[in-house]
Amino acid sequence: MNNNTSNQNMVTPSPSIAASAEPPKTKRLYQVWPGNNKFLCGGRLVFGHDASSLFLTSFLIGGPAITFCIKMLVALKHGHPIASQPILIGAAVLTILDFIFLFLTSGRDPGIIPRNSRPPEDEAFDLSTPYLDWMSNKTPNVKIPRIKDVKVNGMTVKVKFCDTCLLYRPPRASHCSICNNCVQKFDHHCPWVGQCIGLRNYPFFILFISSSTLLCLYVFSFSWVNLVRQKGSLWFAMSHDFISVALIVYCFIAIWFVGGLTVFHLYLISTNQTTYENFRYRYDRKENPYRKGLVSNFKELSCARIPTSLVNFREWVAEEDDYQDESYRTYNSEFDKGFVNPKQKFDMEMGTMYGKDSMRVPNILKDLDYSGIDDNLKKKVGAKDGTFDIFVLADQDLKYSQWKPKIAPNANIGEIGKL
């Protein structure tokens, strides 16, 4: 009897509770990564957002190189005096090396910095925004983007808080708007390799453009020799060897691009700059905190060990857990709209919409219902034409107002405007 009574008193868990007790399903990190990267081989290969441009780049490199090799192979088969095995082998080796460096540049992590699911703790409790200040009867305080000063080789360098990755970017890091990642020692996003160029793939990028330049010079030189050594005049040789003429013209044009790019990056290496720093901070016109001297600058690139990736894209994560907390992301999106850029220039994280007097007004204030506010108060604090300014009300004492916002403790910040 007692056993039956005890069995009746037992509480059977509801299906929802039982389901929640089940272990969450897991996925690889690369499958839920919020950036715009493309992954292959189970997250082992990390490509940029525009990785499809590799097909065009491969065609522009491989087309002329393979054409030259085939021409040399045919000439060698027919016993042509200008053809030799070393020339053919040299062209093949340069072409293979060029493709290897292209793949190593495009298919590896350029130095992606892991994102935070929450901002730094000291910043999480200092979110002073216009609508929160107004609710607490304070003068609206519109902040500029948060910046910290750090010392690098005795010089002050400013680091900026990334509102997308929720972290302070390390010195020389920047956020790529195409791949949507913060990258260590960000140089630029190269559309030809379809990848960001950063700390972990910059050496391979230098080898790629250098080998491309050498390949162009190689094909150009031996194609010209092929014309000169033929019998008859130069014009006669050109009229009977269209392939060599086409290769000469193509390589002459390509050398101006890849050769000029190689020389430019050799200059950047000698001064220890990145492309981003050269265009943004103009370190060639002022003191560079990273410059160590010509020899040390080249040694830093050629002898330094490539650091390991900061992100393990193959690690297991819970399937229902987003990489960033969705509730904070909604809040943070409204929070970002309260910033004012001091230069009033386009910024990926900040946007470009401004209100009057260059003040950014959050969208949340535009959706508030003011019907509960006393009409006499509107006439008192507003203009004579009946207009109502939310920032005028912020300077008044709360005792004049009969309306108080009712916000649930767990309410989504995006729903406040609907109250």
PDB file of N, CA and C in Angstrom, residues 297-333:
ATOM      1  N   ASN A 297      64.433  44.651 -39.880  1.00  0.00           N
ATOM      2  CA  ASN A 297      63.095  44.565 -40.461  1.00  0.00           C
ATOM      3  C   ASN A 297      62.978  43.370 -41.409  1.00  0.00           C
ATOM      4  N   PHE A 298      63.980  43.168 -42.256  1.00  0.00           N
ATOM      5  CA  PHE A 298      63.955  42.010 -43.152  1.00  0.00           C
ATOM      6  C   PHE A 298      64.143  40.709 -42.371  1.00  0.00           C
ATOM      7  N   LYS A 299      64.940  40.750 -41.328  1.00  0.00           N
ATOM      8  CA  LYS A 299      65.155  39.559 -40.513  1.00  0.00           C
ATOM      9  C   LYS A 299      63.877  39.159 -39.786  1.00  0.00           C
ATOM     10  N   GLU A 300      63.100  40.144 -39.384  1.00  0.00           N
ATOM     11  CA  GLU A 300      61.841  39.851 -38.694  1.00  0.00           C
ATOM     12  C   GLU A 300      60.891  39.071 -39.579  1.00  0.00           C
ATOM     13  N   LEU A 301      60.887  39.374 -40.875  1.00  0.00           N
ATOM     14  CA  LEU A 301      59.993  38.675 -41.798  1.00  0.00           C
ATOM     15  C   LEU A 301      60.540  37.315 -42.201  1.00  0.00           C
ATOM     16  N   SER A 302      61.828  37.248 -42.498  1.00  0.00           N
ATOM     17  CA  SER A 302      62.400  36.026 -43.068  1.00  0.00           C
ATOM     18  C   SER A 302      62.766  34.980 -42.020  1.00  0.00           C
ATOM     19  N   CYS A 303      63.101  35.408 -40.816  1.00  0.00           N
ATOM     20  CA  CYS A 303      63.584  34.465 -39.801  1.00  0.00           C
ATOM     21  C   CYS A 303      62.574  34.191 -38.695  1.00  0.00           C
ATOM     22  N   ALA A 304      61.574  35.033 -38.568  1.00  0.00           N
ATOM     23  CA  ALA A 304      60.601  34.836 -37.494  1.00  0.00           C
ATOM     24  C   ALA A 304      59.735  33.611 -37.781  1.00  0.00           C
ATOM     25  N   ARG A 305      59.424  32.881 -36.737  1.00  0.00           N
ATOM     26  CA  ARG A 305      58.590  31.691 -36.874  1.00  0.00           C
ATOM     27  C   ARG A 305      57.126  32.097 -36.989  1.00  0.00           C
ATOM     28  N   ILE A 306      56.417  31.461 -37.917  1.00  0.00           N
ATOM     29  CA  ILE A 306      54.997  31.768 -38.089  1.00  0.00           C
ATOM     30  C   ILE A 306      54.225  31.242 -36.883  1.00  0.00           C
ATOM     31  N   PRO A 307      53.496  32.094 -36.177  1.00  0.00           N
ATOM     32  CA  PRO A 307      52.782  31.645 -34.975  1.00  0.00           C
ATOM     33  C   PRO A 307      51.641  30.701 -35.326  1.00  0.00           C
ATOM     34  N   THR A 308      51.257  29.897 -34.360  1.00  0.00           N
ATOM     35  CA  THR A 308      50.124  28.991 -34.554  1.00  0.00           C
ATOM     36  C   THR A 308      48.821  29.778 -34.585  1.00  0.00           C
ATOM     37  N   SER A 309      47.815  29.186 -35.175  1.00  0.00           N
ATOM     38  CA  SER A 309      46.517  29.847 -35.282  1.00  0.00           C
ATOM     39  C   SER A 309      45.882  30.015 -33.908  1.00  0.00           C
ATOM     40  N   LEU A 310      45.246  31.162 -33.689  1.00  0.00           N
ATOM     41  CA  LEU A 310      44.572  31.429 -32.420  1.00  0.00           C
ATOM     42  C   LEU A 310      43.199  30.775 -32.347  1.00  0.00           C
ATOM     43  N   VAL A 311      42.691  30.327 -33.489  1.00  0.00           N
ATOM     44  CA  VAL A 311      41.350  29.742 -33.549  1.00  0.00           C
ATOM     45  C   VAL A 311      41.464  28.307 -34.044  1.00  0.00           C
ATOM     46  N   ASN A 312      40.900  27.370 -33.280  1.00  0.00           N
ATOM     47  CA  ASN A 312      40.835  25.975 -33.697  1.00  0.00           C
ATOM     48  C   ASN A 312      39.475  25.736 -34.339  1.00  0.00           C
ATOM     49  N   PHE A 313      39.425  25.838 -35.652  1.00  0.00           N
ATOM     50  CA  PHE A 313      38.149  25.733 -36.350  1.00  0.00           C
ATOM     51  C   PHE A 313      37.584  24.318 -36.338  1.00  0.00           C
ATOM     52  N   ARG A 314      38.340  23.343 -35.863  1.00  0.00           N
ATOM     53  CA  ARG A 314      37.858  21.971 -35.830  1.00  0.00           C
ATOM     54  C   ARG A 314      37.369  21.549 -34.449  1.00  0.00           C
ATOM     55  N   GLU A 315      37.405  22.438 -33.485  1.00  0.00           N
ATOM     56  CA  GLU A 315      36.932  22.072 -32.159  1.00  0.00           C
ATOM     57  C   GLU A 315      35.411  21.945 -32.155  1.00  0.00           C
ATOM     58  N   TRP A 316      34.897  21.143 -31.211  1.00  0.00           N
ATOM     59  CA  TRP A 316      33.465  20.894 -31.123  1.00  0.00           C
ATOM     60  C   TRP A 316      32.804  21.969 -30.273  1.00  0.00           C
ATOM     61  N   VAL A 317      31.651  22.465 -30.747  1.00  0.00           N
ATOM     62  CA  VAL A 317      30.867  23.446 -30.001  1.00  0.00           C
ATOM     63  C   VAL A 317      29.415  22.999 -30.026  1.00  0.00           C
ATOM     64  N   ALA A 318      28.626  23.466 -29.049  1.00  0.00           N
ATOM     65  CA  ALA A 318      27.211  23.116 -28.983  1.00  0.00           C
ATOM     66  C   ALA A 318      26.479  23.717 -30.172  1.00  0.00           C
ATOM     67  N   GLU A 319      25.614  22.917 -30.778  1.00  0.00           N
ATOM     68  CA  GLU A 319      24.939  23.353 -31.997  1.00  0.00           C
ATOM     69  C   GLU A 319      24.013  24.521 -31.735  1.00  0.00           C
ATOM     70  N   GLU A 320      23.272  24.491 -30.585  1.00  0.00           N
ATOM     71  CA  GLU A 320      22.319  25.560 -30.332  1.00  0.00           C
ATOM     72  C   GLU A 320      22.967  26.800 -29.764  1.00  0.00           C
ATOM     73  N   ASP A 321      24.253  26.732 -29.412  1.00  0.00           N
ATOM     74  CA  ASP A 321      24.960  27.893 -28.884  1.00  0.00           C
ATOM     75  C   ASP A 321      25.601  28.642 -30.034  1.00  0.00           C
ATOM     76  N   ASP A 322      25.141  29.888 -30.242  1.00  0.00           N
ATOM     77  CA  ASP A 322      25.770  30.710 -31.265  1.00  0.00           C
ATOM     78  C   ASP A 322      27.118  31.175 -30.758  1.00  0.00           C
ATOM     79  N   TYR A 323      27.987  31.568 -31.696  1.00  0.00           N
ATOM     80  CA  TYR A 323      29.328  31.970 -31.272  1.00  0.00           C
ATOM     81  C   TYR A 323      29.276  33.240 -30.436  1.00  0.00           C
ATOM     82  N   GLN A 324      28.289  34.076 -30.690  1.00  0.00           N
ATOM     83  CA  GLN A 324      28.061  35.235 -29.847  1.00  0.00           C
ATOM     84  C   GLN A 324      26.651  35.158 -29.311  1.00  0.00           C
ATOM     85  N   ASP A 325      26.467  35.619 -28.066  1.00  0.00           N
ATOM     86  CA  ASP A 325      25.167  35.599 -27.433  1.00  0.00           C
ATOM     87  C   ASP A 325      24.217  36.498 -28.206  1.00  0.00           C
ATOM     88  N   GLU A 326      23.092  35.940 -28.663  1.00  0.00           N
ATOM     89  CA  GLU A 326      22.179  36.681 -29.514  1.00  0.00           C
ATOM     90  C   GLU A 326      21.541  37.842 -28.779  1.00  0.00           C
ATOM     91  N   SER A 327      21.251  37.656 -27.469  1.00  0.00           N
ATOM     92  CA  SER A 327      20.632  38.728 -26.706  1.00  0.00           C
ATOM     93  C   SER A 327      21.548  39.936 -26.621  1.00  0.00           C
ATOM     94  N   TYR A 328      22.844  39.685 -26.402  1.00  0.00           N
ATOM     95  CA  TYR A 328      23.759  40.818 -26.333  1.00  0.00           C
ATOM     96  C   TYR A 328      23.987  41.423 -27.715  1.00  0.00           C
ATOM     97  N   ARG A 329      23.940  40.588 -28.750  1.00  0.00           N
ATOM     98  CA  ARG A 329      24.146  41.116 -30.089  1.00  0.00           C
ATOM     99  C   ARG A 329      23.038  42.094 -30.439  1.00  0.00           C
ATOM    100  N   THR A 330      21.785  41.793 -30.038  1.00  0.00           N
ATOM    101  CA  THR A 330      20.685  42.708 -30.284  1.00  0.00           C
ATOM    102  C   THR A 330      20.902  44.002 -29.528  1.00  0.00           C
ATOM    103  N   TYR A 331      21.325  43.876 -28.272  1.00  0.00           N
ATOM    104  CA  TYR A 331      21.593  45.059 -27.473  1.00  0.00           C
ATOM    105  C   TYR A 331      22.751  45.856 -28.055  1.00  0.00           C
ATOM    106  N   ASN A 332      23.775  45.153 -28.455  1.00  0.00           N
ATOM    107  CA  ASN A 332      24.970  45.826 -28.944  1.00  0.00           C
ATOM    108  C   ASN A 332      24.697  46.553 -30.249  1.00  0.00           C
ATOM    109  N   SER A 333      23.779  46.013 -31.071  1.00  0.00           N
ATOM    110  CA  SER A 333      23.459  46.681 -32.316  1.00  0.00           C
ATOM    111  C   SER A 333      22.784  48.017 -32.060  1.00  0.00           C
TER     112      SER A 333
END
